[in-house]
Coordinates of C-alpha atoms in Angstrom, one line a residue:
X533 CA 0.0 0.0 0.0
X534 CA 1.2 3.5 -0.8
X535 CA 2.8 5.6 1.9
X536 CA -0.2 8.0 2.0
X537 CA -2.4 5.1 3.0
X538 CA -0.2 4.6 6.1
X539 CA -0.4 8.3 6.8
X540 CA -4.1 8.1 7.0
X541 CA -4.1 5.5 9.8
X542 CA -6.6 6.1 12.6
X543 CA -5.5 7.6 15.9
X544 CA -7.3 7.9 19.2
X545 CA -9.1 11.1 20.3
X546 CA -6.6 13.6 21.5
X547 CA -8.2 16.8 22.7
X548 CA -11.1 17.8 24.9
X549 CA -13.9 19.8 23.5
X550 CA -13.7 23.6 23.5
X551 CA -15.4 25.5 26.3
X552 CA -16.2 28.5 24.2
X553 CA -15.4 28.8 20.5
X554 CA -14.9 32.5 20.6
X555 CA -12.7 32.7 23.7
X556 CA -9.1 31.8 24.2
X557 CA -8.5 28.5 25.9
X558 CA -5.8 27.8 28.4
X559 CA -3.9 24.8 27.0
X560 CA -0.3 23.7 26.3
X561 CA 0.8 25.1 23.0
X562 CA 4.5 24.6 23.0
X563 CA 5.3 27.2 25.7
X564 CA 8.7 28.1 27.1
X565 CA 10.2 26.0 29.9
X566 CA 11.8 22.6 30.3
X567 CA 8.5 20.7 30.9
X568 CA 5.1 20.4 29.2
X569 CA 1.9 18.8 30.2
X570 CA 0.4 16.5 27.5
X571 CA -3.1 17.6 26.5
X572 CA -4.2 13.9 26.2
X573 CA -2.6 11.8 28.9
X574 CA -1.8 14.6 31.3
X575 CA 1.7 13.4 31.8
X576 CA 4.6 15.9 32.2
X577 CA 7.0 15.4 29.4
X578 CA 10.4 17.0 28.5
X579 CA 10.0 19.9 26.1
X580 CA 12.9 19.0 23.9
X581 CA 11.5 15.5 23.4
X582 CA 8.1 16.9 22.4
X583 CA 9.7 19.4 20.0
X584 CA 11.8 16.6 18.4
X585 CA 8.7 14.6 18.0
X586 CA 6.9 17.3 16.1
X587 CA 5.1 18.6 19.2
X588 CA 3.5 15.2 19.7
X589 CA 3.6 13.5 23.1
X590 CA 6.4 10.8 23.1
X591 CA 4.4 8.8 25.6
X592 CA 0.8 8.7 24.2
X593 CA 1.1 10.3 20.8
X594 CA -1.2 13.2 21.9
X595 CA -1.0 16.3 19.7
X596 CA 0.0 19.7 21.1
X597 CA -1.4 22.7 19.3
X598 CA 1.3 24.7 17.6
X599 CA 1.7 28.3 16.6
X600 CA 2.0 29.9 13.2
X601 CA 5.8 30.2 13.0
X602 CA 6.3 26.6 14.1
X603 CA 3.8 25.4 11.5
X604 CA 5.6 27.4 8.8
X605 CA 9.0 26.0 9.8
X606 CA 7.5 22.5 9.6
X607 CA 6.2 22.9 6.0
X608 CA 8.1 25.7 4.2
X609 CA 11.7 25.4 3.0
X610 CA 14.0 27.4 5.3
X611 CA 13.9 31.1 4.6
X612 CA 11.4 31.0 1.7
X613 CA 8.2 32.2 3.3
X614 CA 7.2 35.7 2.3
X615 CA 4.3 37.1 4.3
X616 CA 1.5 39.1 2.4
X617 CA -1.1 41.7 3.3
X618 CA 0.1 42.8 6.7
X619 CA -1.2 46.3 6.1
X620 CA -4.8 45.4 6.6
X621 CA -6.4 46.9 9.7
X622 CA -9.1 45.4 11.9
X623 CA -12.3 47.6 12.1
X624 CA -15.0 47.5 14.7
X625 CA -18.3 47.5 12.8
X626 CA -20.4 46.8 15.9
X627 CA -18.5 49.3 18.0
X628 CA -18.1 46.5 20.4
X629 CA -16.5 47.8 23.7
X630 CA -12.8 47.0 24.1
X631 CA -12.5 45.2 20.7
X632 CA -9.7 47.4 19.3
X633 CA -7.8 47.1 22.6
X634 CA -8.2 43.3 22.6
X635 CA -6.8 43.1 19.0
X636 CA -3.8 45.2 20.0
X637 CA -3.2 43.2 23.1
X638 CA -3.2 39.9 21.1
X639 CA -0.9 41.3 18.4
X640 CA 1.6 42.2 21.2
X641 CA 1.3 38.8 22.9
X642 CA 1.4 36.6 19.8
X643 CA 3.5 38.7 17.6
X644 CA 0.9 38.0 14.9
X645 CA -0.8 40.5 12.6
X646 CA -4.1 38.6 12.8
X647 CA -5.6 35.1 13.3
X648 CA -4.4 34.1 9.8
X649 CA -1.0 34.5 8.2
X650 CA -0.7 34.1 4.4
X651 CA 2.1 34.3 2.0
X652 CA 4.2 32.4 -0.5
X653 CA 6.9 29.8 0.1
X654 CA 8.6 26.8 -1.3
X655 CA 7.9 23.2 -0.2
X656 CA 10.8 21.0 -1.2
X657 CA 11.4 23.3 -4.1
X658 CA 7.8 23.7 -5.3
X659 CA 6.2 27.1 -5.1
X660 CA 2.9 27.5 -3.3
X661 CA 0.7 30.0 -1.5
X662 CA 0.6 29.1 2.2
X663 CA -1.9 30.1 4.9
X664 CA -1.9 29.3 8.6
X665 CA -4.7 30.0 11.1
X666 CA -3.7 30.4 14.8
X667 CA -6.1 29.6 17.6
X668 CA -4.2 31.8 20.0
X669 CA -5.6 34.8 18.3
X670 CA -9.3 35.0 19.4
X671 CA -9.6 31.2 18.8
X672 CA -8.7 31.8 15.1
X673 CA -12.1 33.3 14.5
X674 CA -12.8 34.9 11.1
X675 CA -13.4 38.6 11.0
X676 CA -13.0 41.0 8.1
X677 CA -9.2 40.9 8.1
X678 CA -9.1 37.1 8.2
X679 CA -11.6 36.8 5.3
X680 CA -9.9 39.5 3.3
X681 CA -6.4 37.9 3.7
X682 CA -7.7 34.6 2.6
X683 CA -9.6 36.1 -0.3
X684 CA -6.6 38.1 -1.5
X685 CA -4.4 35.0 -1.1
X686 CA -6.6 33.0 -3.5
X687 CA -6.9 35.9 -5.9
X688 CA -3.1 36.3 -6.1
X689 CA -2.6 32.6 -6.3
X690 CA -5.0 32.6 -9.3
X691 CA -3.1 35.4 -10.9
X692 CA 0.3 33.7 -10.4
X693 CA -1.2 30.2 -11.2
X694 CA -0.1 28.8 -7.9
X695 CA -1.7 26.1 -5.6
X696 CA -2.9 27.0 -2.1
X697 CA -2.1 25.1 1.1
X698 CA -4.1 26.3 4.1
X699 CA -3.9 25.1 7.7
X700 CA -7.2 25.8 9.5
X701 CA -7.7 26.3 13.2
X702 CA -10.7 28.3 14.2
X703 CA -13.7 28.7 16.5
X704 CA -15.7 30.0 13.5
X705 CA -17.2 33.4 12.9
X706 CA -16.0 36.4 15.0
X707 CA -18.9 37.5 17.2
X708 CA -17.4 41.0 17.8
X709 CA -17.9 41.8 14.1
X710 CA -21.4 40.4 13.7
X711 CA -22.9 40.1 10.2
X712 CA -19.6 41.4 8.6
X713 CA -17.9 38.2 9.9
X714 CA -20.7 36.1 8.4
X715 CA -20.2 37.7 5.0
X716 CA -16.6 36.5 5.0
X717 CA -17.8 32.9 4.5
X718 CA -19.4 33.9 1.1
X719 CA -16.5 36.1 0.1
X720 CA -13.8 33.5 0.7
X721 CA -15.9 30.7 -1.0
X722 CA -16.3 32.9 -4.1
X723 CA -12.5 33.4 -4.3
X724 CA -11.9 29.7 -4.0
X725 CA -14.4 29.1 -6.9
X726 CA -12.4 31.4 -9.2
X727 CA -9.2 29.7 -8.2
X728 CA -10.7 26.3 -8.9
X729 CA -12.1 27.4 -12.3
X730 CA -8.6 28.3 -13.3
X731 CA -7.7 24.6 -12.8
X732 CA -5.5 25.2 -9.7
X733 CA -5.0 23.0 -6.7
X734 CA -6.3 23.8 -3.1
X735 CA -5.3 21.7 -0.1
X736 CA -6.8 22.6 3.3
X737 CA -5.3 20.8 6.3
X738 CA -7.7 20.9 9.3
X739 CA -6.2 21.1 12.7
X740 CA -7.7 21.2 16.2
X741 CA -10.2 22.9 16.3
X742 CA -11.8 23.7 13.0
X743 CA -15.4 24.7 13.6
X744 CA -18.3 27.0 12.8
X745 CA -18.2 29.4 9.8
X746 CA -14.7 28.3 8.9
X747 CA -15.8 24.7 8.5
X748 CA -18.8 25.9 6.5
X749 CA -16.7 27.8 4.1
X750 CA -13.0 27.7 3.1
X751 CA -12.0 24.7 5.2
X752 CA -14.3 22.2 3.4
X753 CA -13.8 23.4 -0.2
X754 CA -10.5 21.7 -1.0
X755 CA -9.7 19.4 -3.9
X756 CA -8.1 17.1 -1.3
X757 CA -9.0 17.7 2.4
X758 CA -6.6 16.3 5.1
X759 CA -6.6 16.6 8.9
X760 CA -4.3 16.1 11.8
X761 CA -5.0 13.1 14.0
X762 CA -7.7 13.8 16.6
X763 CA -8.6 17.3 15.4
X764 CA -12.0 18.5 16.4
X765 CA -13.9 19.3 13.2
X766 CA -17.5 20.3 12.9
X767 CA -20.1 23.1 12.3
X768 CA -21.8 23.2 15.7
X769 CA -19.8 22.5 18.8
X770 CA -20.2 19.1 20.4
X771 CA -21.4 20.5 23.7
X772 CA -24.1 22.5 21.9
X773 CA -25.2 19.5 19.9
X774 CA -25.4 17.3 23.1
X775 CA -27.4 19.9 24.9
X776 CA -29.7 20.5 21.9
X777 CA -30.6 16.8 21.2
X778 CA -30.3 15.7 24.8
X779 CA -28.2 12.7 23.9
X780 CA -24.7 11.5 24.7
X781 CA -22.5 11.8 21.6
X782 CA -20.7 8.7 20.2
X783 CA -17.1 8.0 21.0
X784 CA -14.8 10.1 18.8
X785 CA -17.7 12.3 17.4
X786 CA -16.5 15.1 15.2
X787 CA -12.8 14.0 15.4
X788 CA -10.7 13.7 12.2
X789 CA -11.0 9.9 12.1
X790 CA -14.7 10.1 12.5
X791 CA -14.9 12.4 9.5
X792 CA -12.9 10.0 7.3
X793 CA -15.2 7.2 8.2
X794 CA -18.2 9.4 7.4
X795 CA -16.8 10.4 4.0
X796 CA -16.3 14.1 4.8
X797 CA -12.5 14.3 4.4
X798 CA -9.9 12.4 2.4
X799 CA -7.7 11.3 5.2
X800 CA -5.6 11.9 8.4
X801 CA -1.9 12.8 8.1
X802 CA 0.7 12.4 10.8
X803 CA 2.8 15.5 11.5
X804 CA 6.0 13.6 10.9
X805 CA 4.8 12.9 7.4
X806 CA 3.2 16.3 6.8
X807 CA 5.7 18.0 4.6
X808 CA 6.3 15.0 2.5
X809 CA 2.6 14.6 2.0
X810 CA 2.1 18.2 1.0
X811 CA 5.0 18.1 -1.4
X812 CA 3.8 14.9 -3.0
X813 CA 0.3 16.3 -3.6
X814 CA 1.7 19.6 -5.0
X815 CA 4.0 17.6 -7.3
X816 CA 1.2 15.4 -8.5
X817 CA -1.0 18.4 -9.4
X818 CA 1.9 20.2 -11.0
X819 CA 2.6 17.2 -13.1
X820 CA -1.1 16.9 -14.1
X821 CA -0.7 20.2 -16.0
X822 CA 2.7 19.3 -17.3
X823 CA 2.0 16.2 -19.3
X824 CA -1.5 16.5 -20.7
X825 CA -2.3 19.2 -23.3
X826 CA -5.1 17.8 -25.3
X827 CA -4.9 18.0 -29.1
X828 CA -1.2 18.8 -29.2
X829 CA 0.5 15.7 -30.7
X830 CA 4.0 16.7 -29.8
X831 CA 3.3 16.2 -26.1
X832 CA 3.1 12.5 -26.7
X833 CA 6.9 12.5 -26.3
X834 CA 6.4 13.4 -22.6
X835 CA 5.5 9.8 -21.9
X836 CA 8.4 7.4 -21.2
X837 CA 7.8 4.5 -23.6
X838 CA 6.5 1.4 -21.9
X839 CA 7.1 -1.9 -23.7
X840 CA 6.7 -5.4 -22.5
X841 CA 9.8 -7.6 -22.4
X842 CA 7.9 -10.9 -21.9
X843 CA 5.5 -10.9 -24.8
X844 CA 1.8 -11.3 -24.7
X845 CA 0.2 -13.9 -22.5
X846 CA -1.2 -16.4 -25.0
X847 CA -4.0 -18.9 -25.0
X848 CA -2.5 -21.4 -27.5
X849 CA -3.0 -25.0 -26.5
X850 CA -5.8 -24.3 -24.0
X851 CA -9.1 -25.9 -24.2
X852 CA -12.0 -23.5 -24.6
X853 CA -13.8 -22.9 -21.3
X854 CA -17.6 -22.8 -21.1
X855 CA -19.4 -19.6 -20.1
X856 CA -20.3 -21.2 -16.8
X857 CA -16.7 -22.1 -16.1
X858 CA -15.7 -18.5 -16.7
X859 CA -18.5 -17.4 -14.4
X860 CA -17.0 -19.6 -11.7
X861 CA -13.5 -18.3 -12.3
X862 CA -14.6 -14.7 -12.3
X863 CA -16.1 -15.2 -8.8
X864 CA -13.0 -17.0 -7.4
X865 CA -11.6 -15.5 -4.3
X866 CA -8.1 -16.3 -5.8
X867 CA -8.5 -13.7 -8.4
X868 CA -6.5 -10.5 -7.9
X869 CA -8.5 -7.5 -6.6
X870 CA -8.5 -3.9 -7.8
X871 CA -5.8 -3.0 -5.2
X872 CA -3.6 -5.9 -6.5
X873 CA -3.8 -4.6 -10.0
X874 CA -3.1 -1.0 -8.9
X875 CA 0.0 -2.0 -7.0
X876 CA 1.3 -3.9 -10.0
X877 CA 0.5 -1.5 -12.8
X878 CA 1.2 1.9 -11.3
X879 CA 4.3 3.4 -9.7
X880 CA 2.5 4.6 -6.6
X881 CA -1.0 5.1 -5.3
X882 CA -2.4 7.8 -2.9
X883 CA -5.8 6.7 -1.7
X884 CA -8.5 9.4 -1.2
X885 CA -11.6 8.8 0.8
X886 CA -15.3 9.7 1.0
X887 CA -18.2 11.2 -1.0
X888 CA -18.1 14.5 1.1
X889 CA -21.6 13.8 2.3
X890 CA -22.3 10.5 4.1
X891 CA -19.7 7.8 4.3
X892 CA -16.5 6.3 2.9
X893 CA -17.7 3.2 1.1
X894 CA -15.2 0.4 1.4
X895 CA -16.6 -1.3 -1.7
X896 CA -15.0 1.4 -3.9
X897 CA -11.4 2.6 -3.7
X898 CA -10.1 5.6 -5.5
X899 CA -7.2 8.0 -5.6
X900 CA -4.2 9.3 -7.6
X901 CA -1.5 7.1 -9.1
X902 CA 1.5 7.7 -11.3
X903 CA 1.9 5.9 -14.6
X904 CA 5.2 6.5 -16.5
X905 CA 5.4 10.0 -15.0
X906 CA 1.8 10.8 -15.8
X907 CA -0.6 11.3 -12.9
X908 CA -3.9 9.3 -13.4
X909 CA -7.0 8.9 -11.3
X910 CA -7.7 5.2 -10.4
X911 CA -11.0 4.0 -9.2
X912 CA -12.3 0.5 -8.7
X913 CA -14.7 -1.9 -6.9
X914 CA -12.8 -3.8 -4.2
X915 CA -13.6 -7.2 -2.8
X916 CA -12.1 -8.7 0.3
X917 CA -10.0 -11.8 0.6
X918 CA -11.6 -13.1 3.8
X919 CA -14.9 -12.8 5.7
X920 CA -13.8 -9.7 7.7
X921 CA -12.6 -7.9 4.6
X922 CA -15.7 -8.8 2.6
X923 CA -18.0 -7.5 5.3
X924 CA -16.1 -4.2 5.2
X925 CA -16.0 -4.2 1.4
X926 CA -19.6 -5.5 1.1
X927 CA -18.3 -8.1 -1.4
X928 CA -17.5 -5.3 -3.9
X929 CA -21.1 -4.2 -4.0
X930 CA -21.1 -0.4 -3.9
X931 CA -23.6 1.8 -2.0
X932 CA -24.8 5.2 -3.3
X933 CA -21.9 6.9 -1.5
X934 CA -19.4 4.6 -3.3
X935 CA -20.7 5.8 -6.7
X936 CA -20.7 9.4 -5.5
X937 CA -17.1 9.0 -4.3
X938 CA -16.1 7.7 -7.7
X939 CA -17.9 10.6 -9.5
X940 CA -16.2 13.1 -7.2
X941 CA -12.8 11.7 -8.1
X942 CA -13.7 11.6 -11.8
X943 CA -14.7 15.3 -11.7
X944 CA -11.5 16.1 -9.9
X945 CA -9.6 14.3 -12.6
X946 CA -11.4 16.3 -15.3
X947 CA -10.4 19.6 -13.5
X948 CA -6.7 18.7 -13.5
X949 CA -6.6 16.9 -16.9
X950 CA -5.8 13.5 -15.4
X951 CA -6.8 10.4 -17.3
X952 CA -9.2 8.0 -15.4
X953 CA -8.7 4.2 -15.1
X954 CA -11.5 2.2 -13.5
X955 CA -11.5 -1.4 -12.5
X956 CA -14.8 -3.2 -12.4
X957 CA -15.4 -6.2 -10.2
X958 CA -18.8 -6.5 -8.7
X959 CA -21.8 -8.9 -8.6
X960 CA -23.9 -5.8 -8.7
X961 CA -24.8 -2.6 -6.7
X962 CA -25.6 -2.9 -3.0
X963 CA -29.2 -4.0 -2.5
X964 CA -31.1 -3.1 0.7
X965 CA -33.2 -0.6 2.6
X966 CA -30.3 1.8 3.4
X967 CA -29.1 1.8 -0.3
X968 CA -32.6 2.7 -1.5
X969 CA -33.1 5.3 1.2
X970 CA -29.9 7.0 0.1
X971 CA -30.8 6.9 -3.6
X972 CA -29.0 4.0 -5.2
X973 CA -30.8 4.4 -8.5
X974 CA -30.1 8.2 -8.6
X975 CA -26.4 7.7 -7.8
X976 CA -25.9 5.2 -10.6
X977 CA -27.9 7.3 -13.0
X978 CA -25.9 10.4 -12.1
X979 CA -22.7 8.5 -12.8
X980 CA -23.9 7.4 -16.3
X981 CA -24.9 11.0 -17.1
X982 CA -21.8 12.7 -15.8
X983 CA -19.3 10.1 -17.1
X984 CA -20.7 10.6 -20.6
X985 CA -19.5 14.2 -20.6
X986 CA -16.3 14.1 -18.6
X987 CA -13.6 15.8 -20.6
X988 CA -10.6 13.6 -20.0
X989 CA -9.5 10.1 -21.3
X990 CA -11.2 7.2 -19.5
X991 CA -10.8 3.5 -19.8
X992 CA -12.5 0.6 -17.8
X993 CA -11.0 -2.8 -17.2
X994 CA -13.3 -5.6 -16.1
X995 CA -11.2 -7.9 -13.9
X996 CA -13.8 -10.2 -12.4
X997 CA -17.6 -10.0 -12.3
X998 CA -19.3 -7.2 -14.1
X999 CA -22.8 -7.3 -12.8
X1000 CA -25.7 -5.1 -14.1
X1001 CA -25.9 -1.4 -13.5
X1002 CA -23.5 -1.8 -10.6
X1003 CA -20.8 -2.4 -13.1
X1004 CA -21.9 0.0 -15.7
X1005 CA -21.8 2.8 -13.1
X1006 CA -18.0 2.7 -13.5
X1007 CA -17.8 1.8 -17.1
X1008 CA -19.1 4.6 -19.2
X1009 CA -15.7 5.2 -20.7
X1010 CA -13.8 5.7 -24.0
X1011 CA -12.9 2.0 -24.1
X1012 CA -13.8 -1.1 -22.1
X1013 CA -11.3 -3.9 -21.7
X1014 CA -12.0 -7.4 -20.2
X1015 CA -9.8 -10.0 -18.6
X1016 CA -10.3 -13.2 -20.6
X1017 CA -12.1 -14.9 -17.6
X1018 CA -14.1 -11.9 -16.6
X1019 CA -17.9 -11.6 -17.2
X1020 CA -20.2 -8.7 -18.0
X1021 CA -23.9 -9.2 -17.8
X1022 CA -27.3 -7.6 -17.4
X1023 CA -27.6 -9.6 -14.1
X1024 CA -26.3 -12.8 -12.6
X1025 CA -27.1 -16.1 -14.5
X1026 CA -29.1 -17.2 -11.4
X1027 CA -31.2 -14.0 -11.6
X1028 CA -31.6 -14.3 -15.4
X1029 CA -32.9 -17.9 -15.0
X1030 CA -35.2 -17.0 -12.2
X1031 CA -36.8 -14.1 -14.1
X1032 CA -37.2 -15.8 -17.5
X1033 CA -37.5 -19.4 -16.6
X1034 CA -38.7 -19.2 -13.0
X1035 CA -35.9 -21.6 -12.1
X1036 CA -32.6 -20.2 -10.6
X1037 CA -31.1 -23.7 -10.8
X1038 CA -30.8 -23.3 -14.6
X1039 CA -28.0 -20.7 -14.1
X1040 CA -25.4 -22.8 -15.9
X1041 CA -27.7 -23.0 -19.0
X1042 CA -28.5 -19.3 -18.7
X1043 CA -24.8 -18.3 -18.8
X1044 CA -24.5 -19.8 -22.3
X1045 CA -27.5 -17.9 -23.5
X1046 CA -26.6 -14.5 -22.0
X1047 CA -23.4 -13.9 -24.1
X1048 CA -21.4 -12.7 -21.0
X1049 CA -17.9 -13.8 -21.8
X1050 CA -15.1 -11.5 -23.1
X1051 CA -15.1 -13.4 -26.4
X1052 CA -18.8 -12.9 -26.8
X1053 CA -18.8 -9.2 -25.9
X1054 CA -15.8 -8.5 -28.2
X1055 CA -17.8 -10.0 -31.1
X1056 CA -20.9 -7.9 -30.1
X1057 CA -18.6 -4.8 -30.0
X1058 CA -19.5 -4.1 -26.4
X1059 CA -15.8 -4.1 -25.5
X1060 CA -12.6 -3.1 -27.3
X1061 CA -10.0 -5.4 -25.9
X1062 CA -9.6 -8.9 -24.3
X1063 CA -6.7 -9.2 -21.9
X1064 CA -5.6 -12.8 -22.2
X1065 CA -4.8 -14.9 -19.2
X1066 CA -2.1 -17.6 -19.5
X1067 CA -4.1 -19.4 -16.8
X1068 CA -6.8 -18.0 -14.5
X1069 CA -5.5 -14.8 -13.1
X1070 CA -4.0 -15.1 -9.6
X1071 CA -1.4 -13.3 -7.5
X1072 CA 1.4 -15.4 -8.9
X1073 CA 0.9 -14.6 -12.6
X1074 CA -0.4 -11.1 -12.0
X1075 CA 3.0 -9.4 -12.8
X1076 CA 2.9 -10.9 -16.3
X1077 CA -0.7 -9.8 -16.9
X1078 CA 0.0 -6.4 -15.4
X1079 CA 2.9 -5.9 -17.8
X1080 CA 0.5 -6.4 -20.8
X1081 CA -2.0 -4.0 -19.3
X1082 CA 0.8 -1.4 -18.8
X1083 CA 1.7 -1.6 -22.5
X1084 CA -2.0 -1.3 -23.5
X1085 CA -2.5 1.7 -21.2
X1086 CA 0.6 3.3 -22.6
X1087 CA -0.8 3.1 -26.1
X1088 CA -4.2 4.3 -25.0
X1089 CA -2.8 7.4 -23.3
X1090 CA -0.5 8.2 -26.2
X1091 CA -3.5 8.0 -28.6
X1092 CA -5.9 10.0 -26.3
X1093 CA -3.4 12.8 -25.8
X1094 CA -3.7 13.6 -29.5
X1095 CA -7.4 14.4 -29.2
X1096 CA -9.1 17.5 -28.0
X1097 CA -11.3 17.4 -24.9
X1098 CA -14.4 17.9 -27.1
X1099 CA -13.3 15.1 -29.4
X1100 CA -12.9 12.7 -26.5
X1101 CA -16.4 13.4 -25.3
X1102 CA -17.9 13.2 -28.8
X1103 CA -16.2 9.8 -29.5
X1104 CA -17.4 8.5 -26.2
X1105 CA -21.0 9.5 -27.0
X1106 CA -20.7 7.8 -30.5
X1107 CA -19.4 4.7 -28.9
X1108 CA -22.5 4.1 -26.9
X1109 CA -24.8 5.6 -29.6
X1110 CA -23.8 2.7 -31.9
X1111 CA -25.0 0.1 -29.3

């Protein structure tokens, strides 16, 4: 598994809830002195040990909140950060008593201009706009100056064609500025939209706490959203929620790991891996624009040529299998899964999580991989290898949130010009009360609609079962390839026999009638390519099979890069129009 997957491992709850989101909280935040008290375990620890460990408790891994300058030192290359917009002055639109004095006092104590610091820096040599919110300054609340700084930062990033990395830490809107503070939510969001429309990358990293109006605006609008372990993230505070509903909140409620599980953010990143992760994501999105320029044939040379040294896997000398035998092979637990193919075909894979609305569906995996120097988006249905895994993966049967996660990643790929590769392996979409309540039919229909118009090259590879609309929901692409022993069907042979013949036991007979094998579907022009298996695919012969797929993908990308975005979409339409 790629390193980023490890970075996203779950960690226990680290911090207590806030007492008041608009007031400063007394807590350890890397103060001076030899000793510190851990915010999680309460143990007294040696300050230098904490500092060397990234301000993480060496005893329990509890996270200390850190200040702006420390954060910048952790991420920016030494001496490269240039601060912007320090001339903005805080106003007092409500004429709130003592507000100006409070701001002046905080500026003196923290040596900060305001609750957010923005500027430009280098991260391992890559230029980016960097913003850091600081909870020591009125709990990082967003008033006019904070909103204006963030808005100007995105505007300047758009002008200079730069990505934005923004560390959030806030209690939300600033009460002392009233409705003016509320308007900053709309203003910052509008600036992010313009930055996004310019095809530029935005990475918010949510730290403890990120709540209120900040969560409901710039914190949740990233292309990729990460968080530090245990960070409190939410709109309403947990104490307010508990008092309002009169119920005890579940363990870990509103913590970063909870939000990954619920599909709201992409993952959790450890501090020790923070700079490497930021750099890797910046590099991937820089490369996305570097390699693909649709319609310009000379850019084909940017792809390192991939050629197989072993030759094609052949079928000579093999006896022809029946359709039912291929059905049984396609369902075998010995067949490689999507993740197996991803690890063999691509140079690296950074898994992203969630549909941004309800849950991270384990039946669908997706993220960004590298292929011969070209970033690509990879999505696939994932089965398990044992009972525990299959329960988590729901046997590869995606729920509505799985299809919505897939579509989110496809739209992200379109924005950055990344080709999309999908792997199909499912007996069908999830069937049940919950799936219907959350709109299973609409989710699949939405994928079919949107995939038909996504302006980037797309290819699907059926590696096992391709069952019904559950499979088609990831297969509206420029080309569809099938493993020799995969199947692709309107529904299972058992279901076909039950509906037409009222006898599910005639599944073997039905499989011959349904034309569901790769050979049949190639003849019907439903698919473009059959990927031959020297013997039924398994983990041992996967490297040989993957080498052939790499060669085929290389040819597909070279061909696709010579087409305009409009041509790609029109040819995809015509492909299905002929059927």
